[in-house]
């Protein structure tokens, strides 16, 4: 008898394939599920009206004027997205990033407009100076260095202006020491004790932010961000960063980027049990888009596999440019 005709079977006590025989049984035993509730959509808000300009290195991502941002948020709400993360493209930049706390600048205007039009969508605002400084660095430069404490003073002004405009959550992404505590204190002093802080707690100095810097016009004119963003080689240090931000009052902690740092997501979640966000960043998105455009991968499957992996690693919140596509795909 040939092997295919053979009716003999192995004396196996467990056949793991049994639970993979149909979609229904696979769904029954599925361990990790995605929900639109956990997706946060980043948006880039610029000045003007009726502006919807695609970012060349991020197909499907746009610079949006405030009116267009409101339309985008309302369409995203229709897909099931309940939180957005705002970045601003100011009309003018200077060496101290003063447009970051201008109440009439794009982000502050967008916060007010979104909270007015679609109040149940959570508005989260990124707090950093890199989009607002003419040199593109995340802080105030003194003697060729990013000066920590003067930068924190500027970040506090930006964060409180976002809260005054109506932001639900402020998200400092600068990686200066002590900024979470300083922001918490300033928010409380001004009566914004209900505004939460999502800190970019373990933010690595990553090559995967390249397309974002196109989108936000925030590439540093000289030097790099190694003096404040983390060394990709370090994990224990990430736990110290997260611990410190929690001690200073962070409500949600973030690991960024996501895919190259899945181990960090897992360790942060296990060590602290805090709401943990992972940022699937611009370069991670752009890689999938580029491969898909070349016909090299099946984009919808690669997208969901990626987001599932981030969730399986332990992320409660996934910040992703795919938020709307993913929400529609799992509807
Ligand atoms: C800083 C900031 C950056 C990102 C989010 N906040 C850029 C940087 O640190 O250079 C990157 C996000 C992405 O790549 O999608 N404001």
Short mmCIF file of N, CA, C and O and ligand atoms in Angstrom, two decimals, residues 87 126 128 130-131 173 200 203 208-209 212-213 225 229 256 279 281-282 321, ligand 1:
data_model
loop_
_atom_site.label_atom_id
_atom_site.label_comp_id
_atom_site.label_asym_id
_atom_site.label_seq_id
_atom_site.Cartn_x
_atom_site.Cartn_y
_atom_site.Cartn_z
N UNK A 87 -0.80 66.40 15.30
CA UNK A 87 0.49 67.06 15.12
C UNK A 87 0.24 68.35 14.36
O UNK A 87 -0.65 68.40 13.50
N UNK A 126 0.03 65.81 20.46
CA UNK A 126 1.46 65.57 20.61
C UNK A 126 2.11 66.86 21.13
O UNK A 126 1.82 67.94 20.63
N UNK A 128 5.68 68.53 21.54
CA UNK A 128 7.12 68.51 21.25
C UNK A 128 7.44 69.82 20.54
O UNK A 128 6.54 70.49 20.04
N UNK A 130 9.84 69.97 18.02
CA UNK A 130 10.58 69.78 16.76
C UNK A 130 9.82 70.30 15.53
O UNK A 130 10.44 70.74 14.57
N UNK A 131 8.50 70.27 15.56
CA UNK A 131 7.77 70.81 14.40
C UNK A 131 7.77 72.34 14.41
O UNK A 131 7.37 72.96 13.43
N UNK A 173 6.27 64.02 23.58
CA UNK A 173 7.05 63.06 22.77
C UNK A 173 8.51 63.46 22.69
O UNK A 173 9.26 62.94 21.88
N UNK A 200 5.25 59.53 25.82
CA UNK A 200 6.13 58.73 24.98
C UNK A 200 7.27 58.36 25.92
O UNK A 200 8.27 59.08 26.03
N UNK A 203 10.88 56.02 24.04
CA UNK A 203 10.93 56.42 22.64
C UNK A 203 12.38 56.29 22.17
O UNK A 203 13.28 56.91 22.73
N UNK A 208 13.10 54.78 11.70
CA UNK A 208 11.75 54.62 11.15
C UNK A 208 10.88 55.87 11.28
O UNK A 208 9.70 55.83 10.98
N UNK A 209 11.45 56.99 11.76
CA UNK A 209 10.67 58.24 11.82
C UNK A 209 10.84 59.07 10.54
O UNK A 209 10.29 60.17 10.46
N UNK A 212 7.74 60.56 8.75
CA UNK A 212 7.07 61.54 9.62
C UNK A 212 7.71 62.91 9.47
O UNK A 212 7.03 63.93 9.44
N UNK A 213 9.04 62.91 9.39
CA UNK A 213 9.72 64.20 9.32
C UNK A 213 9.43 64.90 7.99
O UNK A 213 9.46 66.13 7.92
N UNK A 225 19.07 63.03 17.15
CA UNK A 225 18.31 63.07 18.40
C UNK A 225 18.86 62.09 19.44
O UNK A 225 18.16 61.70 20.37
N UNK A 229 16.66 60.80 22.70
CA UNK A 229 15.90 59.58 22.41
C UNK A 229 16.79 58.37 22.76
O UNK A 229 18.01 58.46 22.75
N UNK A 256 7.75 53.22 21.45
CA UNK A 256 7.78 53.70 20.08
C UNK A 256 9.19 53.56 19.51
O UNK A 256 10.13 53.92 20.19
N UNK A 279 3.35 52.78 19.28
CA UNK A 279 3.22 53.62 18.09
C UNK A 279 3.84 52.89 16.89
O UNK A 279 5.03 52.70 16.83
N UNK A 281 5.00 53.37 13.72
CA UNK A 281 5.39 54.69 13.22
C UNK A 281 5.43 54.79 11.69
O UNK A 281 5.25 53.79 10.98
N UNK A 282 5.70 55.99 11.24
CA UNK A 282 5.65 56.32 9.81
C UNK A 282 6.47 55.36 8.94
O UNK A 282 6.00 54.92 7.88
N UNK A 321 -1.22 54.77 11.40
CA UNK A 321 -1.76 55.43 10.20
C UNK A 321 -2.75 54.51 9.49
O UNK A 321 -3.48 54.94 8.61
C1 LIG B 1 8.15 64.25 17.75
C2 LIG B 1 7.58 63.05 17.15
C3 LIG B 1 8.12 62.25 16.14
C4 LIG B 1 7.21 61.23 15.91
C5 LIG B 1 6.13 61.42 16.77
N1 LIG B 1 6.39 62.52 17.55
C6 LIG B 1 9.34 62.44 15.33
C7 LIG B 1 10.66 62.39 15.93
O1 LIG B 1 10.88 62.08 17.10
O2 LIG B 1 11.57 62.72 15.16
C8 LIG B 1 7.37 60.15 14.89
C9 LIG B 1 6.11 59.44 14.50
C10 LIG B 1 6.24 58.63 13.26
O3 LIG B 1 7.34 58.40 12.72
O4 LIG B 1 5.20 58.18 12.78
N2 LIG B 1 7.23 65.32 17.73
#
